[in-house]
Short mmCIF file of C-alpha atoms in Angstrom, two decimals:
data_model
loop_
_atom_site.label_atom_id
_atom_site.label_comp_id
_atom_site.label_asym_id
_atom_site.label_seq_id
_atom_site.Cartn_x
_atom_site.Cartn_y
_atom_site.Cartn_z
CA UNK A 1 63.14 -2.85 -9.34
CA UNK A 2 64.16 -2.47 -5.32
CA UNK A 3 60.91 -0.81 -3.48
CA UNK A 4 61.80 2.96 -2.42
CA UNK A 5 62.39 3.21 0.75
CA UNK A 6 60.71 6.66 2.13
CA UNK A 7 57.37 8.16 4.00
CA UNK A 8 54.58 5.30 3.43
CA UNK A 9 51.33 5.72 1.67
CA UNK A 10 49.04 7.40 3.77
CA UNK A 11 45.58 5.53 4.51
CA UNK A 12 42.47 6.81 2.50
CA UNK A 13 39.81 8.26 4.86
CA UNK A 14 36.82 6.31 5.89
CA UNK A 15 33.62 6.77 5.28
CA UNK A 16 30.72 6.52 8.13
CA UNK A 17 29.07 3.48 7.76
CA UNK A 18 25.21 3.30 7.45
CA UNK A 19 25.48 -0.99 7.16
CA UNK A 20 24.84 -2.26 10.00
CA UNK A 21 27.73 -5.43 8.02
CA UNK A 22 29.87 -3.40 7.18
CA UNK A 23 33.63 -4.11 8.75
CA UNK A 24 36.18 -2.10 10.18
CA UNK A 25 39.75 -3.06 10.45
CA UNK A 26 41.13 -2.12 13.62
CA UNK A 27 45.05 -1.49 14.10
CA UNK A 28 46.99 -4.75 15.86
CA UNK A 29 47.04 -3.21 19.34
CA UNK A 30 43.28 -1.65 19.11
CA UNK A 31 42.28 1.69 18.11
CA UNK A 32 39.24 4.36 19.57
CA UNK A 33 36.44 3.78 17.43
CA UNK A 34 35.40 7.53 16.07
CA UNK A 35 31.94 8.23 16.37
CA UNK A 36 29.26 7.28 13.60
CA UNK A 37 30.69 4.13 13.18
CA UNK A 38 29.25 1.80 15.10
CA UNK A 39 26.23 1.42 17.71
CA UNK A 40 23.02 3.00 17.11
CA UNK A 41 24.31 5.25 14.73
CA UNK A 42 24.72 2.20 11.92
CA UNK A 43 20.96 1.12 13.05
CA UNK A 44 19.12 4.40 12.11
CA UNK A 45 19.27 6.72 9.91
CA UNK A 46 17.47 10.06 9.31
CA UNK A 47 14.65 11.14 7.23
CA UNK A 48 17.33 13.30 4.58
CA UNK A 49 19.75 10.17 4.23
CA UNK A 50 16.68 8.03 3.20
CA UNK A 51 15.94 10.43 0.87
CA UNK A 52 19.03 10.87 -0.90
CA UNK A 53 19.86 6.84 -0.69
CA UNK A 54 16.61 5.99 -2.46
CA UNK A 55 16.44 9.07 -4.91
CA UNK A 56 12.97 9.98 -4.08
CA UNK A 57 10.67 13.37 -2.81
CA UNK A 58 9.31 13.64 0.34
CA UNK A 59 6.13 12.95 -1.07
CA UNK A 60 6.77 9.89 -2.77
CA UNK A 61 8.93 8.81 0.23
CA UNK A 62 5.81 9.00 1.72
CA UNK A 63 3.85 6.95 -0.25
CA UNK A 64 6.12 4.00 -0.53
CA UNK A 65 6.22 3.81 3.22
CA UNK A 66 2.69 3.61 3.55
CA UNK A 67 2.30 1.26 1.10
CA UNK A 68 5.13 -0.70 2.37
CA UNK A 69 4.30 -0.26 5.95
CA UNK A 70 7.20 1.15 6.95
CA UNK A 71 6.91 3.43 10.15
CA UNK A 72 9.45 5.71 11.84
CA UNK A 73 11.50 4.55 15.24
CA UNK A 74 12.33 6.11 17.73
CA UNK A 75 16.37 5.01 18.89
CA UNK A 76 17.07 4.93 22.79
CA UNK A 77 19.17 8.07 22.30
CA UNK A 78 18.37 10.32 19.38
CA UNK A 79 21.31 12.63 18.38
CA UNK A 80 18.57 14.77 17.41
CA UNK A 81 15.07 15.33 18.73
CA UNK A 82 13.74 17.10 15.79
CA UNK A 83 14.17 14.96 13.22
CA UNK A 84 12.33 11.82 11.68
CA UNK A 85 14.48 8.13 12.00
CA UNK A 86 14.30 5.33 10.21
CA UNK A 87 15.56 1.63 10.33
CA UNK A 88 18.40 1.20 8.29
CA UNK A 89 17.19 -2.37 7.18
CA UNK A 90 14.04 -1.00 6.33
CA UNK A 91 15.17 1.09 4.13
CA UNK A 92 17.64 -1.21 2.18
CA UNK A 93 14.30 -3.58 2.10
CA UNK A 94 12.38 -1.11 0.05
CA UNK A 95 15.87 0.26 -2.07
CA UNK A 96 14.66 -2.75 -4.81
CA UNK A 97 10.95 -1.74 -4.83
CA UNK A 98 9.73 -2.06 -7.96
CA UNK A 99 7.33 0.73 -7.29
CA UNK A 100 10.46 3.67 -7.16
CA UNK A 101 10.94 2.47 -10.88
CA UNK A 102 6.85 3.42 -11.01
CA UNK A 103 7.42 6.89 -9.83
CA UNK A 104 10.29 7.52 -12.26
CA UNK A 105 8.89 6.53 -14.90
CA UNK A 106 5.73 8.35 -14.64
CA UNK A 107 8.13 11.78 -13.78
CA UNK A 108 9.21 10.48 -17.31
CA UNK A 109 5.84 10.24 -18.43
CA UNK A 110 4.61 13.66 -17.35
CA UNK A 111 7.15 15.50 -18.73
CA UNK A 112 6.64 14.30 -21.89
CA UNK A 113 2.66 14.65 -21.49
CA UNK A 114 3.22 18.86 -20.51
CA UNK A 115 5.48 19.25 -23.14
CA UNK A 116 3.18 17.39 -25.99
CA UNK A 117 0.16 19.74 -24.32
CA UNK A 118 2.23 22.92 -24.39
CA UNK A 119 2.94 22.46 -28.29
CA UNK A 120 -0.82 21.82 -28.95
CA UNK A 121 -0.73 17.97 -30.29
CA UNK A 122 -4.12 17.07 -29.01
CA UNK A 123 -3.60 13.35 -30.56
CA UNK A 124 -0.42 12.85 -29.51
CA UNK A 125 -1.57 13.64 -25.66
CA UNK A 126 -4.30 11.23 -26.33
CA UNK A 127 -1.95 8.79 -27.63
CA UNK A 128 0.47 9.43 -24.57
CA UNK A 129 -2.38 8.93 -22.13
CA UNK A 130 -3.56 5.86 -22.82
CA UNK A 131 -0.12 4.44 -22.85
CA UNK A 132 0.68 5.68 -19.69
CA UNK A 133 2.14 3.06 -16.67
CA UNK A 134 0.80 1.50 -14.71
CA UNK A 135 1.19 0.53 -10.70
CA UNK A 136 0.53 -2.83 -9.69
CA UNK A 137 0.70 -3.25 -5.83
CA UNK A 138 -0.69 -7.24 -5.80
CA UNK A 139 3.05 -8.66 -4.67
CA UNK A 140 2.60 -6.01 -1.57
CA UNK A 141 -0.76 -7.94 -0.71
CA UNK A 142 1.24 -11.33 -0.69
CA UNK A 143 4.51 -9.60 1.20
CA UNK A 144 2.74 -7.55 3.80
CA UNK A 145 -0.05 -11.16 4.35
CA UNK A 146 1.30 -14.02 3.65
CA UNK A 147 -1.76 -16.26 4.74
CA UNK A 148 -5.20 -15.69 4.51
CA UNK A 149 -5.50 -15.20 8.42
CA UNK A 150 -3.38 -12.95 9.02
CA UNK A 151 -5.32 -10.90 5.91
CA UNK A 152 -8.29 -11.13 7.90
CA UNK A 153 -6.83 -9.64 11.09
CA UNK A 154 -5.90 -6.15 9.09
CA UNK A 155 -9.25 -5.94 7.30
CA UNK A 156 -10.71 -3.58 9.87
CA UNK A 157 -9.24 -0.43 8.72
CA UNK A 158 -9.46 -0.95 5.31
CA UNK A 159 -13.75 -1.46 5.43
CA UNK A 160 -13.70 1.44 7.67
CA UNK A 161 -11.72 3.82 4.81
CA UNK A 162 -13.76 2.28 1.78
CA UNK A 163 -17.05 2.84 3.54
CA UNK A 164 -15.78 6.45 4.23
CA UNK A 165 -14.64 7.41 0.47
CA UNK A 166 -17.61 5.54 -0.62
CA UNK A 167 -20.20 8.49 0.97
CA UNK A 168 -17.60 11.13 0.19
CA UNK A 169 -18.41 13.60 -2.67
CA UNK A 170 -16.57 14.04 -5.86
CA UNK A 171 -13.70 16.92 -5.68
CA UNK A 172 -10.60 18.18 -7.35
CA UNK A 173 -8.39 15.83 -5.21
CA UNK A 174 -11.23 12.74 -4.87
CA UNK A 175 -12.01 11.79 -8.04
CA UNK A 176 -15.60 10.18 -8.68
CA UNK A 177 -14.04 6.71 -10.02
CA UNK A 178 -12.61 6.56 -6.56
CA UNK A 179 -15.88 6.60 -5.09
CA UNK A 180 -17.36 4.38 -7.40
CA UNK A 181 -14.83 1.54 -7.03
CA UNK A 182 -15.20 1.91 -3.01
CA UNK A 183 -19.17 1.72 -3.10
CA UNK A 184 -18.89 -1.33 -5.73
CA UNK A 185 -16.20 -3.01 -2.86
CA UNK A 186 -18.85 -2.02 -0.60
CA UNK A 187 -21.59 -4.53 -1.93
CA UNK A 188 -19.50 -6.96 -3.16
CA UNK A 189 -19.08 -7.19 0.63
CA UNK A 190 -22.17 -6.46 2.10
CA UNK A 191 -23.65 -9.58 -0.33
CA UNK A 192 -21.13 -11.95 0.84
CA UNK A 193 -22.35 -11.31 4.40
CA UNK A 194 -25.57 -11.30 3.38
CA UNK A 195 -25.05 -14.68 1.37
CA UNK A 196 -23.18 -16.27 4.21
CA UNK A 197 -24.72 -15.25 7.53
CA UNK A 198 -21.74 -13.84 9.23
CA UNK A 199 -23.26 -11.09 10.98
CA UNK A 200 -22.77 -11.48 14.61
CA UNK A 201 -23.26 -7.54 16.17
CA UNK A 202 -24.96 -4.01 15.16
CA UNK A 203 -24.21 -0.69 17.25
CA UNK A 204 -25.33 2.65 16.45
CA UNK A 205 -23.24 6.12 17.56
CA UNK A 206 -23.02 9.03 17.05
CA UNK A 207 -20.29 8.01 14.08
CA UNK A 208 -21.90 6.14 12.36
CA UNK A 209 -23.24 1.96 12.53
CA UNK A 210 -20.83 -0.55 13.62
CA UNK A 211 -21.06 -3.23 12.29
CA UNK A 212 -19.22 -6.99 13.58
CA UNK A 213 -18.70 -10.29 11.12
CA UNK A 214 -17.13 -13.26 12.37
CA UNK A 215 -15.23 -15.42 9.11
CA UNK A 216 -13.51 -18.30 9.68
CA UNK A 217 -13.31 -17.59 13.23
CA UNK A 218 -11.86 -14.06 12.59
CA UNK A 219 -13.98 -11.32 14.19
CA UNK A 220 -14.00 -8.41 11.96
CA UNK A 221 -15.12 -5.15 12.55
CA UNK A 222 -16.20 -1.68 10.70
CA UNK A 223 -17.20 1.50 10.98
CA UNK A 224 -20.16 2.61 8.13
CA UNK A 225 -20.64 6.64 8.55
CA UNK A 226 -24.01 7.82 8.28
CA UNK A 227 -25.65 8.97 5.01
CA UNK A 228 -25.18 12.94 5.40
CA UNK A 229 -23.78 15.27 3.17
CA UNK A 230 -20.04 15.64 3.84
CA UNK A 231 -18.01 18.55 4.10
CA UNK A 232 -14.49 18.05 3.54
CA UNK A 233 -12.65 19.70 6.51
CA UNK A 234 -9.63 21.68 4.92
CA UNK A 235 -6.99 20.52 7.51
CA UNK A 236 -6.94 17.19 6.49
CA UNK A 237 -4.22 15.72 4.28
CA UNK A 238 -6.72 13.36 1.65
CA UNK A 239 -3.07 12.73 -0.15
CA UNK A 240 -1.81 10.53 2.73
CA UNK A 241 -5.90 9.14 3.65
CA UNK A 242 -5.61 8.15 -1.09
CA UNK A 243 -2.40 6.40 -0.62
CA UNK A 244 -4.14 4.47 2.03
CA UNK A 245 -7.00 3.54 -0.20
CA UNK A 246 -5.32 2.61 -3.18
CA UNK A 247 -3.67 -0.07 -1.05
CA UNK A 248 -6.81 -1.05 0.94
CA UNK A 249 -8.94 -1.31 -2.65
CA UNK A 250 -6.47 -3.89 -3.57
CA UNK A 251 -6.36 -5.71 -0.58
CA UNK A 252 -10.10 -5.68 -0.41
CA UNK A 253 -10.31 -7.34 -3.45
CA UNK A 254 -7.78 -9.82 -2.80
CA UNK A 255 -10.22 -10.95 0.18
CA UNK A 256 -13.68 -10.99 -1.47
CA UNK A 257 -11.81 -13.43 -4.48
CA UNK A 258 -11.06 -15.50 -1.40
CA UNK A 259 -14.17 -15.23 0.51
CA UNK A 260 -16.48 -15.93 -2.96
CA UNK A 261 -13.95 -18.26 -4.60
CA UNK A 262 -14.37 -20.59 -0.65
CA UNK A 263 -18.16 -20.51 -0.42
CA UNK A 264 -18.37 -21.88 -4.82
CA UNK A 265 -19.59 -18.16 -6.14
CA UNK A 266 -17.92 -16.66 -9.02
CA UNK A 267 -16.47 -13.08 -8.15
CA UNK A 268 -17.01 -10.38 -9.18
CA UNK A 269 -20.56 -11.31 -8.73
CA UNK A 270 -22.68 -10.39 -12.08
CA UNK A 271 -24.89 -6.68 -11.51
CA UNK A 272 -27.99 -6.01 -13.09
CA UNK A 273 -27.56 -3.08 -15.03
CA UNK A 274 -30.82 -1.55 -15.11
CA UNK A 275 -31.51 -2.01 -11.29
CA UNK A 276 -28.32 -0.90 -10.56
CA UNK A 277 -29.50 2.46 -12.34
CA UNK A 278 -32.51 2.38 -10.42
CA UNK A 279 -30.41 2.40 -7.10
CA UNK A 280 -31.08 -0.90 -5.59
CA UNK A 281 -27.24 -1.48 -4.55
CA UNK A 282 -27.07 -4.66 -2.86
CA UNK A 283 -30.21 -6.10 -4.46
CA UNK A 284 -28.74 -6.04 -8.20
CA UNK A 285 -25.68 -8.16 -7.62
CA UNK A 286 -26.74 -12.09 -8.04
CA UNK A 287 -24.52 -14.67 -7.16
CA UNK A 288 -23.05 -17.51 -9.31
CA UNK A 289 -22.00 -20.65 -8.54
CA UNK A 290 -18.67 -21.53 -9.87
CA UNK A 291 -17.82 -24.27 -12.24
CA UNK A 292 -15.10 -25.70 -10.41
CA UNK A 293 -15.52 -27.13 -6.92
CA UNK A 294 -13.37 -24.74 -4.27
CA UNK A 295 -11.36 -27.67 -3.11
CA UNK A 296 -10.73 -28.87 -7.11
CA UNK A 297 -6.61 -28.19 -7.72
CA UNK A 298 -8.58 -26.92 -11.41
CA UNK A 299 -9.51 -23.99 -8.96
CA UNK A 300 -6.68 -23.75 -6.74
CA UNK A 301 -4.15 -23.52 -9.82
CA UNK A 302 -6.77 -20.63 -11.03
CA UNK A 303 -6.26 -18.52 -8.04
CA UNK A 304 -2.61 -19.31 -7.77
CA UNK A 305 -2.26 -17.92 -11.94
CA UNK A 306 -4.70 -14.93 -10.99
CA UNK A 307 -2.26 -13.99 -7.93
CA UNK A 308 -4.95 -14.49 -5.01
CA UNK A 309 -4.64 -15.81 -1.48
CA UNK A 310 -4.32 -19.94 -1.55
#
């Protein structure tokens, strides 16, 4: 059948592209390129798109960039002033993050919690609870540090905000496991310095003690607060200062395995129970030597299994 011969088939309209690969076919004798299309305006992209690419609140947004350590830019010439921009790559590297499917499914999760508790079936919210998921942030530890080193470098911040949460008091957004986890990171630290002489500096202010390590030629630094009782200002977002430590508890941990598994101790290091009721901190943990040599591929193969810094 002979092709009609009429008015041709007008072209669909394009979309603006937000790839910084995506391709545009120009005409055979060149064509304006419209606005939005190329430039700075494929590089960035606003607070609102991210959202609605990725599917997520503003406060789990949020979260997922601080974990992530993604951090606004700022483009040579903002369209806008007002709002909040974002790399475009940046945001297609955390589109796969396995932690999104985390926050949907616990959405999941707490809808079917409230509506177990609003029919009054105490076991089955029991039963719910226990099952409920779990976030694992390890992989970000390997992704954001990929060698030990570089680990070390970071490490300042994160003693400074477990020594904080580990003097702060128990409230409806702090919960007391919080604080207990950061004062038991606490002297699993304190010991190792203890056990391996790193110590180099001690200044006291007004803040607090600071306090200066050096470890494996890394000079670390921290900020302890003094023992007062705390009042929690009201003007400060704790949300953003948890996200934070949930990361920083992690990493932590990460390190000390490290540190203990390098000098032969076992870690965690064993804690005697009845002086640690009678408040002697530091002095109940006792180190172990490890069975394996820390240069033995026994060991090595042991850390790699357990997901620790080789």
């Amino acid at each position: 059948m002979a092709k009609r011969s009429g008015r041709p088939k007008p072209k669909s309209i394009k979309s603006k592209a937000i790839n910084k690969n995506s391709k545009r076919k120009l005409d055979t004798l060149g064509k304006k390129l419209k606005k939005g299309y190329a430039g700075e305006a494929i590089l960035y992209m606003t607070r609102s798109q991210a959202l609605r690419k990725l599917s997520l609140s503003l406060k789990d947004f949020r979260r997922i960039c601080i974990l992530k350590g993604i951090y606004p830019r700022e483009p040579k010439h903002k369209p806008n002033k007002t709002q909040t921009y974002y790399h475009a790559k940046d945001i297609a590297y955390i589109s796969h993050e396995p932690i999104i499917d985390y926050f949907r499914k616990m959405k999941t999760f707490l809808k079917k919690l409230s509506r177990s508790h609003g029919r009054g079936e105490k076991s089955e919210v029991l039963r719910k609870w226990e099952n409920k998921p779990e976030m694992n942030l390890d992989h970000l530890v390997k992704e954001r540090y990929p060698t030990f080193n570089s680990a070390l470098t970071d490490l300042d911040d994160a003693l400074s905000m477990i020594h904080l949460f580990a003097l702060l008091p128990a409230t409806s957004s702090i919960r007391a496991s919080k604080s207990q986890t950061c004062r038991r990171l606490c002297h699993e630290w304190n010991f190792y310095i203890i056990q391996s002489r790193s110590l180099r500096k001690v200044f006291i202010s007004i803040k607090g003690v600071y306090y200066q390590a050096e470890i494996q030629g890394q000079k670390i630094t921290w900020l302890v607060p003094h023992k007062f009782s705390q009042d929690l200002p009201g003007d400060v977002d704790f949300q953003v200062m948890l996200t934070f430590l949930d990361f920083y508890q992690v990493f932590l941990r990460f390190v000390l395995y490290r540190l203990y598994f390098t000098a032969g101790m076992k870690y965690p290091p064993s804690v005697d129970a009845l002086r640690d009721c009678e408040g002697a901190e530091i002095d109940a943990l006792t180190a172990e030597l490890d069975v394996a040599p820390a240069d033995s591929e026994e060991s090595r193969e042991l850390a790699g299994r357990r997901g620790r810094f080789i």
